[in-house]
Short mmCIF file of C-alpha atoms in Angstrom, two decimals:
data_model
loop_
_atom_site.label_atom_id
_atom_site.label_comp_id
_atom_site.label_asym_id
_atom_site.label_seq_id
_atom_site.Cartn_x
_atom_site.Cartn_y
_atom_site.Cartn_z
CA MET A 544 -3.29 -16.52 3.03
CA SER A 545 -6.57 -14.94 1.86
CA ASP A 546 -6.69 -11.44 0.42
CA LEU A 547 -8.76 -10.30 3.41
CA SER A 548 -6.24 -11.57 5.98
CA ALA A 549 -3.34 -10.23 3.94
CA ILE A 550 -5.06 -6.74 3.78
CA ALA A 551 -5.49 -6.86 7.53
CA ASN A 552 -1.74 -7.23 7.88
CA LEU A 553 -0.95 -4.19 5.64
CA SER A 554 0.50 -1.04 7.40
CA ILE A 555 -0.62 2.19 5.99
CA LEU A 556 0.77 5.73 6.32
CA LEU A 557 -2.02 8.25 5.45
CA VAL A 558 -0.90 11.77 4.58
CA GLU A 559 -3.98 14.02 4.64
CA PRO A 560 -4.25 17.59 5.93
CA SER A 561 -8.07 17.69 6.23
CA ASP A 562 -9.44 16.11 9.44
CA VAL A 563 -12.74 15.40 7.61
CA GLN A 564 -11.03 13.78 4.68
CA GLN A 565 -8.70 11.84 6.99
CA LYS A 566 -11.66 10.37 8.94
CA LEU A 567 -13.45 9.41 5.67
CA ILE A 568 -10.41 7.73 4.17
CA ILE A 569 -9.64 5.85 7.50
CA LYS A 570 -13.31 4.67 7.60
CA SER A 571 -12.94 3.22 4.02
CA LEU A 572 -9.65 1.57 4.80
CA ILE A 573 -11.12 -0.09 7.93
CA GLN A 574 -14.10 -1.21 5.99
CA SER A 575 -11.68 -2.82 3.51
CA GLY A 576 -10.04 -4.70 6.39
CA VAL A 577 -7.03 -2.57 7.16
CA LYS A 578 -6.05 -2.47 10.88
CA GLN A 579 -2.70 -0.64 10.97
CA ILE A 580 -2.94 3.11 10.02
CA GLU A 581 -0.61 5.89 10.93
CA THR A 582 -1.37 9.43 9.93
CA ALA A 583 0.52 12.69 8.99
CA THR A 584 -0.88 16.09 7.93
CA THR A 585 2.26 17.54 6.27
CA GLN A 586 5.13 16.42 3.99
CA THR A 587 7.66 17.05 6.87
CA GLN A 588 5.67 14.85 9.31
CA ALA A 589 5.44 12.11 6.74
CA LEU A 590 9.12 12.17 5.88
CA THR A 591 10.02 12.22 9.59
CA LEU A 592 7.81 9.14 10.20
CA LEU A 593 9.27 7.34 7.18
CA ALA A 594 12.73 7.78 8.56
CA SER A 595 11.85 5.35 11.30
CA TYR A 596 8.68 3.52 10.02
CA GLN A 597 8.37 1.53 6.83
CA PRO A 598 4.71 1.12 5.94
CA ASP A 599 3.61 -1.23 3.17
CA LEU A 600 1.75 1.73 1.50
CA VAL A 601 1.74 5.55 1.64
CA ILE A 602 -1.55 7.12 0.78
CA SER A 603 -1.35 10.82 0.23
CA SER A 604 -3.59 13.73 -0.72
CA MET A 605 -2.40 15.93 -3.68
CA TYR A 606 -1.98 19.17 -1.79
CA LEU A 607 -0.22 19.59 1.60
CA ALA A 608 0.63 22.74 3.64
CA ASP A 609 4.35 22.30 2.93
CA GLY A 610 4.34 20.71 -0.52
CA THR A 611 2.44 18.39 -2.81
CA ALA A 612 2.18 14.63 -3.30
CA ASP A 613 4.71 15.06 -6.13
CA SER A 614 7.30 16.71 -3.93
CA LEU A 615 6.67 14.15 -1.20
CA LEU A 616 7.06 11.29 -3.68
CA GLN A 617 10.22 12.84 -5.17
CA ASN A 618 11.76 12.98 -1.64
CA ILE A 619 10.78 9.44 -1.03
CA ARG A 620 12.14 8.13 -4.33
CA SER A 621 15.41 10.10 -3.85
CA ASN A 622 16.21 8.31 -0.62
CA PRO A 623 17.77 4.82 -1.23
CA ARG A 624 16.12 3.66 2.01
CA THR A 625 12.57 4.47 0.75
CA GLU A 626 12.93 4.56 -3.04
CA HIS A 627 10.82 1.44 -3.51
CA GLN A 628 8.06 2.60 -1.24
CA ALA A 629 4.53 1.84 -2.61
CA PHE A 630 2.63 5.06 -2.98
CA MET A 631 -0.98 5.89 -3.79
CA LEU A 632 -2.59 9.22 -4.47
CA VAL A 633 -6.12 10.15 -3.42
CA SER A 634 -7.21 13.42 -5.04
CA SER A 635 -10.01 15.25 -6.79
CA GLU A 636 -7.44 16.78 -9.10
CA ARG A 637 -8.30 16.18 -12.83
CA ASN A 638 -5.55 18.23 -14.52
CA LYS A 639 -3.46 15.78 -16.45
CA LYS A 640 -0.35 18.04 -16.22
CA TYR A 641 -0.33 17.76 -12.37
CA LEU A 642 -1.04 13.96 -12.45
CA GLU A 643 1.56 13.15 -15.12
CA GLN A 644 4.74 13.49 -13.01
CA LEU A 645 3.19 11.25 -10.32
CA ARG A 646 2.36 8.57 -12.98
CA GLN A 647 5.89 8.79 -14.22
CA SER A 648 7.28 8.34 -10.67
CA GLY A 649 5.59 4.94 -10.25
CA VAL A 650 2.51 5.57 -8.21
CA LEU A 651 0.54 2.41 -7.55
CA ALA A 652 -2.80 3.94 -8.02
CA ILE A 653 -4.54 7.37 -8.43
CA LEU A 654 -7.95 7.29 -6.76
CA PRO A 655 -10.39 10.18 -7.34
CA LYS A 656 -12.33 11.78 -4.49
CA PRO A 657 -14.90 10.53 -3.69
CA PHE A 658 -13.90 6.93 -4.14
CA THR A 659 -15.67 3.67 -3.68
CA SER A 660 -14.74 0.90 -1.23
CA GLU A 661 -14.30 -1.35 -4.27
CA ALA A 662 -11.68 1.05 -5.71
CA ILE A 663 -9.56 1.28 -2.59
CA THR A 664 -9.80 -2.55 -2.05
CA ARG A 665 -8.51 -3.04 -5.62
CA ALA A 666 -5.60 -0.63 -4.88
CA LEU A 667 -4.85 -2.47 -1.61
CA LYS A 668 -4.75 -5.77 -3.62
CA ALA A 669 -2.26 -4.11 -6.06
CA THR A 670 -0.13 -3.34 -3.01
CA LEU A 671 -0.25 -7.01 -1.96
CA ASP A 672 0.87 -7.94 -5.50
CA ILE A 673 3.86 -5.64 -5.29
CA ILE A 674 5.09 -6.94 -1.83
CA SER A 675 4.15 -10.66 -2.11
CA GLU A 676 6.28 -11.25 -5.28
CA GLN A 677 4.30 -13.92 -7.11
CA GLU A 678 6.36 -15.52 -9.87
CA VAL A 679 4.66 -15.50 -13.32
CA GLU A 680 4.61 -18.94 -15.05
CA LEU A 681 5.07 -18.89 -18.73
CA GLU A 682 4.36 -21.83 -21.03
CA HIS A 683 7.44 -21.71 -23.20
CA PHE A 684 9.86 -19.75 -21.06
CA ASP A 685 11.73 -20.08 -17.85
CA VAL A 686 10.87 -16.58 -16.53
CA THR A 687 14.22 -16.30 -14.62
CA LEU A 688 16.00 -16.47 -17.98
CA LEU A 689 14.01 -13.72 -19.74
CA ARG A 690 16.08 -10.97 -21.14
CA VAL A 691 14.05 -7.73 -20.88
CA LEU A 692 14.85 -4.23 -22.25
CA VAL A 693 13.05 -1.42 -20.19
CA VAL A 694 12.73 1.84 -22.01
CA ASP A 695 11.52 4.99 -20.14
CA ASP A 696 12.94 8.53 -19.80
CA SER A 697 11.98 8.58 -16.16
CA ARG A 698 14.43 6.86 -13.88
CA PHE A 699 11.71 6.50 -11.17
CA ALA A 700 9.36 4.91 -13.69
CA ARG A 701 11.95 2.52 -14.72
CA LYS A 702 12.67 1.53 -11.12
CA HIS A 703 8.95 0.85 -10.58
CA ILE A 704 8.66 -1.34 -13.64
CA ILE A 705 11.84 -3.24 -12.73
CA ARG A 706 10.50 -3.84 -9.18
CA VAL A 707 7.23 -5.17 -10.54
CA LEU A 708 9.06 -7.45 -12.94
CA ALA A 709 11.41 -8.58 -10.16
CA GLY A 710 8.44 -9.52 -8.06
CA MET A 711 7.43 -11.93 -10.97
CA GLY A 712 10.82 -13.53 -10.92
CA ILE A 713 12.25 -11.76 -13.98
CA PRO A 714 15.95 -10.85 -13.45
CA ALA A 715 17.28 -7.24 -13.63
CA PRO A 716 16.66 -5.87 -17.13
CA VAL A 717 18.74 -3.69 -19.31
CA GLU A 718 17.58 -0.01 -19.13
CA ALA A 719 17.37 2.75 -21.83
CA GLU A 720 16.20 6.30 -21.51
CA ASN A 721 14.59 6.57 -24.96
CA GLY A 722 14.09 4.79 -28.23
CA LYS A 723 17.41 5.83 -29.65
CA GLN A 724 19.30 4.27 -26.73
CA ALA A 725 17.04 1.24 -27.02
CA ILE A 726 18.02 0.61 -30.65
CA GLU A 727 21.65 0.79 -29.65
CA GLN A 728 21.05 -1.85 -27.04
CA LEU A 729 19.08 -4.01 -29.52
CA ASN A 730 22.02 -3.79 -31.89
CA GLU A 731 24.40 -5.02 -29.22
CA GLN A 732 22.56 -7.97 -27.52
CA ALA A 733 19.45 -10.21 -27.76
CA PHE A 734 16.27 -9.64 -25.87
CA ASP A 735 13.02 -11.69 -25.29
CA LEU A 736 10.71 -8.73 -24.39
CA ILE A 737 10.71 -4.90 -24.60
CA VAL A 738 8.77 -2.83 -22.12
CA THR A 739 8.56 0.77 -23.25
CA ASP A 740 6.98 4.09 -22.35
CA TYR A 741 5.20 6.04 -25.00
CA ASN A 742 6.15 9.66 -24.40
CA MET A 743 9.92 10.02 -24.67
CA PRO A 744 12.33 12.51 -26.11
CA GLU A 745 14.44 11.78 -29.16
CA MET A 746 12.58 8.69 -30.18
CA ASP A 747 9.16 7.91 -28.56
CA GLY A 748 7.55 4.52 -28.00
CA ARG A 749 5.75 4.50 -31.28
CA GLU A 750 8.82 5.38 -33.32
CA LEU A 751 10.75 2.71 -31.41
CA THR A 752 8.03 0.11 -32.17
CA GLU A 753 8.08 0.96 -35.87
CA ALA A 754 11.85 0.71 -35.92
CA VAL A 755 11.72 -2.75 -34.19
CA ARG A 756 8.99 -4.07 -36.48
CA GLY A 757 10.86 -2.80 -39.51
CA SER A 758 14.14 -4.58 -38.55
CA ASN A 759 15.37 -7.88 -39.98
CA SER A 760 17.24 -8.76 -36.70
CA TYR A 761 14.74 -8.13 -33.90
CA SER A 762 11.24 -7.64 -35.45
CA HIS A 763 10.06 -10.73 -33.58
CA ILE A 764 10.56 -9.29 -30.06
CA PRO A 765 7.18 -8.84 -28.18
CA ILE A 766 6.64 -5.26 -27.04
CA LEU A 767 4.61 -4.11 -24.01
CA MET A 768 3.78 -0.43 -24.25
CA VAL A 769 3.29 1.33 -20.85
CA SER A 770 1.47 4.59 -21.30
CA SER A 771 -0.49 7.21 -19.39
CA GLU A 772 -2.05 8.38 -22.70
CA ALA A 773 -5.82 8.31 -22.51
CA ASN A 774 -6.50 9.58 -26.03
CA GLU A 775 -8.14 6.82 -28.02
CA THR A 776 -6.71 8.03 -31.32
CA HIS A 777 -3.19 7.86 -29.87
CA LEU A 778 -3.78 4.44 -28.47
CA ALA A 779 -5.06 3.24 -31.77
CA ASN A 780 -1.94 4.61 -33.46
CA ILE A 781 0.13 2.75 -30.94
CA SER A 782 -1.64 -0.46 -31.61
CA GLN A 783 -1.24 -0.10 -35.38
CA ALA A 784 2.50 0.51 -34.92
CA GLY A 785 2.82 -3.15 -33.80
CA VAL A 786 2.78 -3.35 -30.01
CA ASP A 787 1.71 -6.70 -28.57
CA ALA A 788 -0.13 -5.18 -25.50
CA ILE A 789 -0.74 -1.67 -23.95
CA CYS A 790 -0.77 -1.19 -20.22
CA ASP A 791 -1.86 1.87 -18.23
CA LYS A 792 0.27 4.05 -16.00
CA PRO A 793 0.10 3.47 -13.10
CA PHE A 794 -0.19 -0.23 -13.84
CA GLU A 795 -1.07 -2.96 -11.39
CA PRO A 796 1.11 -6.10 -11.18
CA ALA A 797 -1.79 -8.41 -11.77
CA THR A 798 -2.50 -6.70 -15.14
CA VAL A 799 1.20 -6.91 -16.09
CA ARG A 800 1.30 -10.57 -15.08
CA ASP A 801 -1.81 -11.30 -17.27
CA LEU A 802 -0.38 -9.41 -20.31
CA LEU A 803 3.06 -11.04 -20.01
CA PHE A 804 1.37 -14.46 -19.94
CA LYS A 805 -0.69 -13.54 -23.06
CA ILE A 806 2.18 -12.15 -25.15
CA MET A 807 4.96 -14.54 -24.00
CA SER A 808 3.09 -17.92 -24.05
#
């Protein structure tokens, strides 16, 4: 199936309080090929719809009359029935503090207002990647046997990473909430790959990387760092610590697939 016909089959729930913005986003979605769009103007309406309707993607504005995109997403992630819901933010918000929690909760994309049709089409393709589950093929590994350690202090972020990995055929990984817990796991069992967040309490991603690279037992394990950090100095420091690849939050499955192929083959 082509991307265009697959996009046409996507079902979208758009949560946007402004009539004007709602019409503009719907117009962009239709131009990208989307045909199935439901709408809500408040968090309550959205959650009521989600109780009986399972869209492929929720697209939400940041600020709603009865909450925010963050509170909406926390409600979605806290319900076992909807915890894996693909979620995208469309917002003119630039304050990193407000966006960080959404990044940590596993949003698929954060699109600024105004956005281009290319940007929304790319986000829709990322949604397809999430739900189509295309197994990654590695030259020297059977992907279904990979032993992965996922390290992130956010339970929601770990669930998102695990879902993306599962879509590539990688079995359920071992989880750790910070670098300290990760070291304990590394001392107990063998792993083929570490996927770790950067900002974590007790021991962050850079400290974990330095500890791994300084070890005689597991210094060989490839490390994929997942970070929402945009500061180039910080990213340079992370690279120097010995990570094999750095991936943005929110990250797209296609990007993760390419990075895994590079560092594991």
